[in-house]
Short mmCIF file of C-alpha atoms in Angstrom, two decimals:
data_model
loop_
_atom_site.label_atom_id
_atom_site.label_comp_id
_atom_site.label_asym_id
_atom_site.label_seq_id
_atom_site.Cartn_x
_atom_site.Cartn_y
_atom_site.Cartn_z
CA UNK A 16 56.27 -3.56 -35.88
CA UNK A 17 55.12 -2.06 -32.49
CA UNK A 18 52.85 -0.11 -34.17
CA UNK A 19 50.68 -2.72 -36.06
CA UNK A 20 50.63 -4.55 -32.92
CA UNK A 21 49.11 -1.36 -31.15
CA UNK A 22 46.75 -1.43 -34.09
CA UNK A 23 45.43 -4.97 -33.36
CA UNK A 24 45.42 -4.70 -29.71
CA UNK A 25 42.87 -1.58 -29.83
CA UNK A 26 40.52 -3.17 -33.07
CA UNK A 27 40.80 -6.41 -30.47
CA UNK A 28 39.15 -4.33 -27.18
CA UNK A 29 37.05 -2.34 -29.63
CA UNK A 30 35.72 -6.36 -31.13
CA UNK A 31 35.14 -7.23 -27.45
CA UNK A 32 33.30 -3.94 -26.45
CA UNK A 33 30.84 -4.08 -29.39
CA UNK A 34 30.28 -7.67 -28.55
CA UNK A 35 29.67 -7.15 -24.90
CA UNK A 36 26.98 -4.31 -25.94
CA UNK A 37 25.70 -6.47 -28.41
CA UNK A 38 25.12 -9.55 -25.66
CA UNK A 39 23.43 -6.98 -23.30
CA UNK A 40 20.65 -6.11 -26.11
CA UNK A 41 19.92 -9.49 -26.80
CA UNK A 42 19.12 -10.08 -23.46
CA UNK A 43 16.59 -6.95 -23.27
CA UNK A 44 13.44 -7.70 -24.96
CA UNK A 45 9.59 -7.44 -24.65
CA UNK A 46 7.31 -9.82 -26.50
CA UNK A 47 4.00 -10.55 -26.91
CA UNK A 48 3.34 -14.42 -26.72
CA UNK A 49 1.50 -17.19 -26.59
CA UNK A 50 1.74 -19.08 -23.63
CA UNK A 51 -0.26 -22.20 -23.01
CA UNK A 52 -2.79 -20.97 -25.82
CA UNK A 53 -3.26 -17.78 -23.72
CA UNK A 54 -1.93 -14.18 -24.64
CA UNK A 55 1.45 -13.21 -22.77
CA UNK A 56 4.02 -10.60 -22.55
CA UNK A 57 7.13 -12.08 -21.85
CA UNK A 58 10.50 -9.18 -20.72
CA UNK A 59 13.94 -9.18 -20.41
CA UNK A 60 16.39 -7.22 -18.91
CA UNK A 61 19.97 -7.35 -16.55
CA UNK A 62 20.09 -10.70 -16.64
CA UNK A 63 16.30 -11.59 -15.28
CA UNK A 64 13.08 -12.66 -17.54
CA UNK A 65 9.57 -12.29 -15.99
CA UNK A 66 6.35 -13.58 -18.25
CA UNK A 67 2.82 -11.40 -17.56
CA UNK A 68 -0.97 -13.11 -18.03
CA UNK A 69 -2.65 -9.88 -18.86
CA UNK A 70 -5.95 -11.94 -19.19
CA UNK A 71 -5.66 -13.37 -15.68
CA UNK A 72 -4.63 -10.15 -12.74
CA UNK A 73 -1.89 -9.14 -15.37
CA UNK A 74 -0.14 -11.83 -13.02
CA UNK A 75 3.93 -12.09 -13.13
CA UNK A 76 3.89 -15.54 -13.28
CA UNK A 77 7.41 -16.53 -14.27
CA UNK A 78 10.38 -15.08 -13.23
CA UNK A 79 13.62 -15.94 -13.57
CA UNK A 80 17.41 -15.36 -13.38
CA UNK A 81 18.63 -16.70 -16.51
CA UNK A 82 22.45 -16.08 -15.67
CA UNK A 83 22.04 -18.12 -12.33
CA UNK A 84 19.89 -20.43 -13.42
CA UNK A 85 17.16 -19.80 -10.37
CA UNK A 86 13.26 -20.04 -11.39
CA UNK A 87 11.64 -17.77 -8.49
CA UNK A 88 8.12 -17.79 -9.08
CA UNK A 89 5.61 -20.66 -8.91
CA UNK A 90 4.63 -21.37 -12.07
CA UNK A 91 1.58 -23.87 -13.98
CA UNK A 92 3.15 -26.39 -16.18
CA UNK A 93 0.98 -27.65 -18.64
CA UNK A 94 -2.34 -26.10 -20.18
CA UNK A 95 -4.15 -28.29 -18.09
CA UNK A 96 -2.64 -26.39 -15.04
CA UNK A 97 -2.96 -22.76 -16.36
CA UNK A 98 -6.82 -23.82 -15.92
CA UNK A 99 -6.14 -24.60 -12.16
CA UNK A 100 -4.15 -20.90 -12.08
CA UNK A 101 -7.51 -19.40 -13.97
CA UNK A 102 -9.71 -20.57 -10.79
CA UNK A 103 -7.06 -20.02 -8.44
CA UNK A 104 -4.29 -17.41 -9.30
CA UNK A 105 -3.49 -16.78 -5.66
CA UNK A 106 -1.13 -19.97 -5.46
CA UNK A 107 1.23 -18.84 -8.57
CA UNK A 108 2.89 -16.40 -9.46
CA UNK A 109 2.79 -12.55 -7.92
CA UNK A 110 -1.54 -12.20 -7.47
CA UNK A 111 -2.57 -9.08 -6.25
CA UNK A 112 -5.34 -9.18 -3.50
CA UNK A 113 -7.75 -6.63 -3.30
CA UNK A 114 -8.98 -6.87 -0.19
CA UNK A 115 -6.43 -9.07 0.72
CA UNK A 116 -7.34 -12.54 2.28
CA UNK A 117 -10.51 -12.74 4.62
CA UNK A 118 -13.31 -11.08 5.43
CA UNK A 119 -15.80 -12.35 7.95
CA UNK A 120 -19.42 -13.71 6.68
CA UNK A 121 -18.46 -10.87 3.60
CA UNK A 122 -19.59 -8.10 5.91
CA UNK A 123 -18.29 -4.93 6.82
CA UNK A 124 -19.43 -1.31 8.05
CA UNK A 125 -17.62 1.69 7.43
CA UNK A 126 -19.56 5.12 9.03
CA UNK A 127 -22.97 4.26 8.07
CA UNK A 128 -22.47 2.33 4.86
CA UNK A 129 -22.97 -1.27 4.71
CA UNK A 130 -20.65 -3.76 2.65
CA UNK A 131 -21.83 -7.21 2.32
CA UNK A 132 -19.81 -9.38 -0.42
CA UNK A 133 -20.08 -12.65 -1.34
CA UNK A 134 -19.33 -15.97 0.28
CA UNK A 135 -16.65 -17.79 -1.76
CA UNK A 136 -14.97 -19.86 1.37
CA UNK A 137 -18.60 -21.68 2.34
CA UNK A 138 -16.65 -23.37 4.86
CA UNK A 139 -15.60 -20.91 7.31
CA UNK A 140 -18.19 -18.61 5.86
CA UNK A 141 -16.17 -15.78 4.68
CA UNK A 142 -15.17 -13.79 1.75
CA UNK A 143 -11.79 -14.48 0.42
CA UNK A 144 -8.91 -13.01 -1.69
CA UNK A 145 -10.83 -10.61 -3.77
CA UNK A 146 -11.90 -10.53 -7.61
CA UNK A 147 -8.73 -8.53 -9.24
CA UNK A 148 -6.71 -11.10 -9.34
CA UNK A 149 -9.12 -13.05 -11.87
CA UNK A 150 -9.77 -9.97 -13.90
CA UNK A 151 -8.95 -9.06 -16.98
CA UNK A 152 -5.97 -6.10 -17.08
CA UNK A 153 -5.37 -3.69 -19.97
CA UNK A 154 -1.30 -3.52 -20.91
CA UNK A 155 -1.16 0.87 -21.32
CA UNK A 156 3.08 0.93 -21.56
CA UNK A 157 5.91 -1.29 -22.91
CA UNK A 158 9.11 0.32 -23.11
CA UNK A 159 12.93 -0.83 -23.01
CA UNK A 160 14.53 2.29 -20.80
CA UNK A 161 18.31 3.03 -21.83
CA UNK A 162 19.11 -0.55 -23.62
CA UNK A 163 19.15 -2.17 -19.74
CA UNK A 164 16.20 -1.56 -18.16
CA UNK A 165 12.40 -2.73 -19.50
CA UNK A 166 8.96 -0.98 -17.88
CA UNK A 167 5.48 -2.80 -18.21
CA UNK A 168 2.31 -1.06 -17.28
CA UNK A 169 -1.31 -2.85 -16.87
CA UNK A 170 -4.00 -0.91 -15.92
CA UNK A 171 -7.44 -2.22 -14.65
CA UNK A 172 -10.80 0.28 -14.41
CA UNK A 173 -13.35 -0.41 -11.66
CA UNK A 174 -16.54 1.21 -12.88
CA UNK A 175 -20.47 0.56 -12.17
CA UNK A 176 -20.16 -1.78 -16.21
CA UNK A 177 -18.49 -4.42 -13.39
CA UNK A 178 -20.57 -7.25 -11.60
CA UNK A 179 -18.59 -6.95 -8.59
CA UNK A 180 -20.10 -3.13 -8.53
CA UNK A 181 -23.21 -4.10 -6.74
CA UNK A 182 -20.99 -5.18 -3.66
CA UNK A 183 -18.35 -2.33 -4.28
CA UNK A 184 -20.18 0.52 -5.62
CA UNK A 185 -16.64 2.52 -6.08
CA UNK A 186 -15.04 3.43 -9.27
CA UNK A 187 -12.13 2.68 -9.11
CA UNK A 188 -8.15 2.56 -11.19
CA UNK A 189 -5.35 -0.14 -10.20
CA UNK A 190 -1.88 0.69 -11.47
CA UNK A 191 0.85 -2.03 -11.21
CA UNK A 192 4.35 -0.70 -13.13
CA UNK A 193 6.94 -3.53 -13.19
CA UNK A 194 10.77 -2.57 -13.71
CA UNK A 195 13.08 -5.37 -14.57
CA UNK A 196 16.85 -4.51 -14.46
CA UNK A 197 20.18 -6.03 -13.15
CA UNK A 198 18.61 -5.12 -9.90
CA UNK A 199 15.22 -7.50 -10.31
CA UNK A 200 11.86 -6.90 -10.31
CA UNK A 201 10.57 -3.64 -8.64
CA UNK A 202 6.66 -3.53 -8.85
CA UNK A 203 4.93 -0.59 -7.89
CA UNK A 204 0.73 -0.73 -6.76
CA UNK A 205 -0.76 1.98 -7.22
CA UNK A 206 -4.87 2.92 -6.92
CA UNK A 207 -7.21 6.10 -7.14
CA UNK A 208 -10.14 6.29 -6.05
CA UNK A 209 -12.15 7.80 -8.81
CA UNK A 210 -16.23 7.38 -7.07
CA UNK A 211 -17.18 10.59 -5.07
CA UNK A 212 -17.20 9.00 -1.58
CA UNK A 213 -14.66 7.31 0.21
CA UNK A 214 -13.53 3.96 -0.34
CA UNK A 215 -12.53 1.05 1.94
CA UNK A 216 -8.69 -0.15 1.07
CA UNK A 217 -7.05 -3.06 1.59
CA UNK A 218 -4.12 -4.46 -0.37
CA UNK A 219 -2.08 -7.56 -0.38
CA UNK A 220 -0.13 -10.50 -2.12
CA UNK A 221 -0.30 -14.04 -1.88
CA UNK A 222 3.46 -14.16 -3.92
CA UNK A 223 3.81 -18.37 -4.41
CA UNK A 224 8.00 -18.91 -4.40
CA UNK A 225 9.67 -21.96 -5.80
CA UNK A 226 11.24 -24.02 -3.31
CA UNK A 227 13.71 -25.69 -3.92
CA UNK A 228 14.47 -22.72 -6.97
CA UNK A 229 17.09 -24.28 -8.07
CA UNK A 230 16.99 -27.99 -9.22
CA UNK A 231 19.98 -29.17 -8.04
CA UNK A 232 19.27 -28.78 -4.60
CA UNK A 233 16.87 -29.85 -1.71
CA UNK A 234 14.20 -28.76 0.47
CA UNK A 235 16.87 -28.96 3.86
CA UNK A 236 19.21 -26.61 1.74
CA UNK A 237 16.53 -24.18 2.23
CA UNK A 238 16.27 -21.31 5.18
CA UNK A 239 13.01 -18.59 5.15
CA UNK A 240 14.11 -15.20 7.16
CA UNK A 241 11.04 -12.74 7.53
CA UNK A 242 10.98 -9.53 9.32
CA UNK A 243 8.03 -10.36 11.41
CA UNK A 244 7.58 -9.01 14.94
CA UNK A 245 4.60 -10.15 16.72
CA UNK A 246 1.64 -12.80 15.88
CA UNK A 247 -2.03 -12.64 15.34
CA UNK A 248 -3.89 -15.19 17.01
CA UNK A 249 -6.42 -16.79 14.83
CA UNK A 250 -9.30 -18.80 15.06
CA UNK A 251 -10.79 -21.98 13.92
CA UNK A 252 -11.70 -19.78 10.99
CA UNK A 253 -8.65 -18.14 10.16
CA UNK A 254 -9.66 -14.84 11.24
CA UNK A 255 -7.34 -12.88 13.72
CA UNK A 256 -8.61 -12.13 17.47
CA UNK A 257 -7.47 -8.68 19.46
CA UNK A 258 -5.13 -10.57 20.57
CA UNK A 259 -1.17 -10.16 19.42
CA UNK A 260 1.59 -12.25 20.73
CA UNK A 261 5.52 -11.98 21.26
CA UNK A 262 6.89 -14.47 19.22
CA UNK A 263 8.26 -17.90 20.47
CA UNK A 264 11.44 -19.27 20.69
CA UNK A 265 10.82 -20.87 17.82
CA UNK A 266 9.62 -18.16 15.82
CA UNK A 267 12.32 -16.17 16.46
CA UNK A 268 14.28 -18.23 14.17
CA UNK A 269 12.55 -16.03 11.17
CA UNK A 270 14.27 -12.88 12.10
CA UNK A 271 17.88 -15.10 12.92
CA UNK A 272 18.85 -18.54 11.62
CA UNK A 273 15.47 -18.63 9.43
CA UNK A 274 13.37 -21.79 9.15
CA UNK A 275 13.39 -24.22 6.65
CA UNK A 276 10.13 -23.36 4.58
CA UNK A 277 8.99 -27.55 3.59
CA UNK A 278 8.29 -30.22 5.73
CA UNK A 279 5.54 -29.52 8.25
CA UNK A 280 2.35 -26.97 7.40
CA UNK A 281 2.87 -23.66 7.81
CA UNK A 282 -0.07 -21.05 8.21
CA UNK A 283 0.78 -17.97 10.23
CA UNK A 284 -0.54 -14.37 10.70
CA UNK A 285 2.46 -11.42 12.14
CA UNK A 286 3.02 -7.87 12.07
CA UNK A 287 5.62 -6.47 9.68
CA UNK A 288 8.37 -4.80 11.23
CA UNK A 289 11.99 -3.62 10.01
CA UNK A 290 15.18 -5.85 10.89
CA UNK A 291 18.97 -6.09 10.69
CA UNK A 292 20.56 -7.96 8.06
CA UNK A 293 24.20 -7.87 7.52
CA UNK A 294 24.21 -4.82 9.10
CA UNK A 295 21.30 -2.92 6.93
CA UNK A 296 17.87 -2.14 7.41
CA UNK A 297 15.60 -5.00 6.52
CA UNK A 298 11.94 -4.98 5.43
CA UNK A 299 10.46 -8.44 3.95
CA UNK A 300 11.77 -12.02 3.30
CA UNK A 301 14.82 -13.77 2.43
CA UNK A 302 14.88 -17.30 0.95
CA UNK A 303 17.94 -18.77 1.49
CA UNK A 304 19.84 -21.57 -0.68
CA UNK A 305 22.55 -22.42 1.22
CA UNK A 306 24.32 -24.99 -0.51
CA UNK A 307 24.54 -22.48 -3.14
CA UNK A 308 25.14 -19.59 -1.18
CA UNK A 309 22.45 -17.51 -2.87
CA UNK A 310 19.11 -15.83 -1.78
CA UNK A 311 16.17 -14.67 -3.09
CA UNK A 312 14.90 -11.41 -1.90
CA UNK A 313 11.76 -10.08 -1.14
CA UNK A 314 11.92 -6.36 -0.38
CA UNK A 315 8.88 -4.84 1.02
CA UNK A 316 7.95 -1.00 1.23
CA UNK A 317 6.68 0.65 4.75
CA UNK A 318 2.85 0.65 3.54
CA UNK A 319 2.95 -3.37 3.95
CA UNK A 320 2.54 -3.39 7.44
CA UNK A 321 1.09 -7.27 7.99
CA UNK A 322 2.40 -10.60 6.35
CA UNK A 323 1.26 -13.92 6.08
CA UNK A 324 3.23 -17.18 5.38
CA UNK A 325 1.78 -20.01 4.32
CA UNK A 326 2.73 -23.08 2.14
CA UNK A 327 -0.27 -25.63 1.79
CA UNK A 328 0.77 -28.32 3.91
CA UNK A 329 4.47 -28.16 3.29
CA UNK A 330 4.68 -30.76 0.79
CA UNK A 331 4.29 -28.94 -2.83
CA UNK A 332 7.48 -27.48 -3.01
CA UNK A 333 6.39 -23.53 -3.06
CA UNK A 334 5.83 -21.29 0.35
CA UNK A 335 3.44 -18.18 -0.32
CA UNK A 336 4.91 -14.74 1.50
CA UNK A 337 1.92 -12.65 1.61
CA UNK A 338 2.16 -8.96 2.11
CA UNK A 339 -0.56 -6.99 3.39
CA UNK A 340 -1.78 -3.24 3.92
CA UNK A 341 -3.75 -4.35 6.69
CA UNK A 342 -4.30 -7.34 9.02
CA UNK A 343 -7.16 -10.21 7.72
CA UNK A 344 -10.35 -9.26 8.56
CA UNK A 345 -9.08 -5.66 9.05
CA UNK A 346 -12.54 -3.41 9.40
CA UNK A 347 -14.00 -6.27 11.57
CA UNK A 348 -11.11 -6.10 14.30
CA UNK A 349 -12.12 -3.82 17.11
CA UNK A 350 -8.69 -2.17 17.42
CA UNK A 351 -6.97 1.01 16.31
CA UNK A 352 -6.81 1.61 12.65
CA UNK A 353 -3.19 1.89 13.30
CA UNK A 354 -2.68 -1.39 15.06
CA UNK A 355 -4.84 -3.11 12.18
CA UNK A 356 -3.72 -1.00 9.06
CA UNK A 357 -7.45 -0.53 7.94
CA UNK A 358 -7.67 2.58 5.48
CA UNK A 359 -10.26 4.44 3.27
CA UNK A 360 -9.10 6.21 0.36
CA UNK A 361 -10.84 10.16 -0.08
CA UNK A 362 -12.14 11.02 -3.97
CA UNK A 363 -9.73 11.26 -6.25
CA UNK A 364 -6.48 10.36 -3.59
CA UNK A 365 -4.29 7.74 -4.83
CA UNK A 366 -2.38 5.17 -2.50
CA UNK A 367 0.88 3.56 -4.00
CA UNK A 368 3.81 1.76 -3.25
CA UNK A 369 6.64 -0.72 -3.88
CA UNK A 370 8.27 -3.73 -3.54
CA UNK A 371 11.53 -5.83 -4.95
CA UNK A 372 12.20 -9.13 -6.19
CA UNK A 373 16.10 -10.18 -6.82
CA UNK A 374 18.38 -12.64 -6.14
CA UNK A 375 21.69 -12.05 -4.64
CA UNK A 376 24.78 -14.19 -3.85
CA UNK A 377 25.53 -14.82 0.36
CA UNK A 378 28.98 -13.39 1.13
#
């Protein structure tokens, strides 16, 4: 008798074990879809799903924690939408900016060489948010990593074929490797300069979050921490003077209490410094849920140096946190390449780096 019962027990934990690996597969996956009549990747893994628009930046522009129930990313809706994400990608999703936000009347020097793009913001008369974003991205790697993790690669070439060329004329390669996990969504930019000069760099993200990102609750439930240190002074055309400012009192509040994200327009330009939270090293931005005691984390590596917040007018329910290499405007600032994080890339160097997207519960 006490040995069949020893029997069962162990065929009972060896039922529960095989169903436990079983539920973790199912929840690891890559796919290619359809998704509002356009080609898609959608991946799983550790709990999180993320959907890619190869077609349009290779933009994440879904992504979600399917245990908790939180939707992170600003998303379009309907087909009609994903036409309003076509002609402007930089309000959903995770866009990449290359060069990131402005650039005044399109011009720029570097040495001797003259850069003169386009004007696509007529009203202030600058250059705005870059062409990669719009592009079309090649997928090079999909692979599930140890039955937990999932990798996606997209790839885009920069060559003299492209009709951006005659303002850029660098060839160029973008990298952006996503790893979803139990641990979220770590992307990692990469690009090489493949022409035989060197190249002006800039890079950035104009990363639209859901808020509220969890329907049961309401914009007031809501708190935005960033690590920002001091602020750009802009002017009437968004572009940053020499000058930098301490923050106010009020301002402040992003590196304590935070500030709730809604409600009044938001449309600032800091520096991106480390912080303290719970007693770690912070780099990024925190959105806080606070009836449900969870957050959603936006880790950013040391290369982001600048950020911008913004969340068009404060009554749409998303806030863009915008990461930068480099402050807006960056080779047209008068100031130390240091202060203003303006780069150039040699031939054949390549400039990477990362940054992290989870969601964690407040203890």
């Amino acid at each position: 008798m006490v040995r069949r019962k020893i029997i069962t027990y162990n065929v009972k934990i060896n039922m529960e074990m095989i169903s436990l690996i079983n539920n973790k597969n199912e929840h690891t996956s890559i796919k290619e879809v359809l998704w509002k009549n356009h080609k898609a990747i959608r991946f799983s893994a550790g709990g999180y799903e993320a959907l890619m628009v190869p077609e349009v930046g290779a933009n994440i522009v879904e992504l979600k924690n399917v245990f908790k129930g939180v939707s992170i990313l600003r998303s379009p809706n309907d087909d009609l939408e994903f036409e309003k994400f076509r002609e402007r990608p930089q309000v959903y999703g995770l866009p990449l900016l290359f060069p990131p936000n402005r650039i005044q009347d399109g011009k720029f020097k570097v040495d001797h060489k003259v850069y003169q793009f386009p004007i696509n913001e007529p009203k202030n008369h600058n250059y705005i948010h870059g062409f990669v974003k719009n592009d079309k991205w090649e997928i090079t790697r999909k692979e599930i990593i140890s039955g937990d993790q999932v990798e996606i690669e997209a790839v885009f070439n920069f060559d003299k074929e492209h009709s951006f060329y005659k303002y850029l004329p660098h060839e160029f390669q973008f990298k952006l490797l996503y790893n979803l996990s139990s641990e979220g969504l770590k992307q990692t930019t990469s690009i090489i300069n493949l022409s035989s000069e060197k190249m002006p760099i800039g890079i950035g993200y104009h990363t639209a979050f859901n808020v509220p990102f969890n329907p049961e609750s309401k914009d007031e439930d809501y708190r935005l921490i960033v690590s920002v240190g001091k602020r750009w002074v802009q002017d009437e055309r968004n572009l940053p003077t020499k000058e930098i400012l301490d923050l106010t009192e009020e301002e402040n509040q992003y590196v304590n209490k935070g500030i709730i994200p809604l409600g009044c327009k938001i449309e600032s330009h800091y520096t991106l410094e480390n912080i303290e939270v719970n007693g770690s090293e912070f780099r990024g931005a925190i959105i806080e849920d606070r009836s449900k005691n969870m957050r959603v984390v936006y880790e950013m590596g040391k290369e982001y140096k600048h950020i911008v917040i913004w969340n068009d007018m404060g009554d749409k329910n998303y806030v863009c946190i915008e990461p930068q290499t480099c402050v807006i405007n960056a080779p047209n600032v008068n100031l130390d390449q240091n202060i203003t994080g303006f780069k150039t890339l040699e031939p054949k160097d390549i400039w990477s780096e990362t940054a992290r997207i989870y969601v964690k519960d407040i203890k």
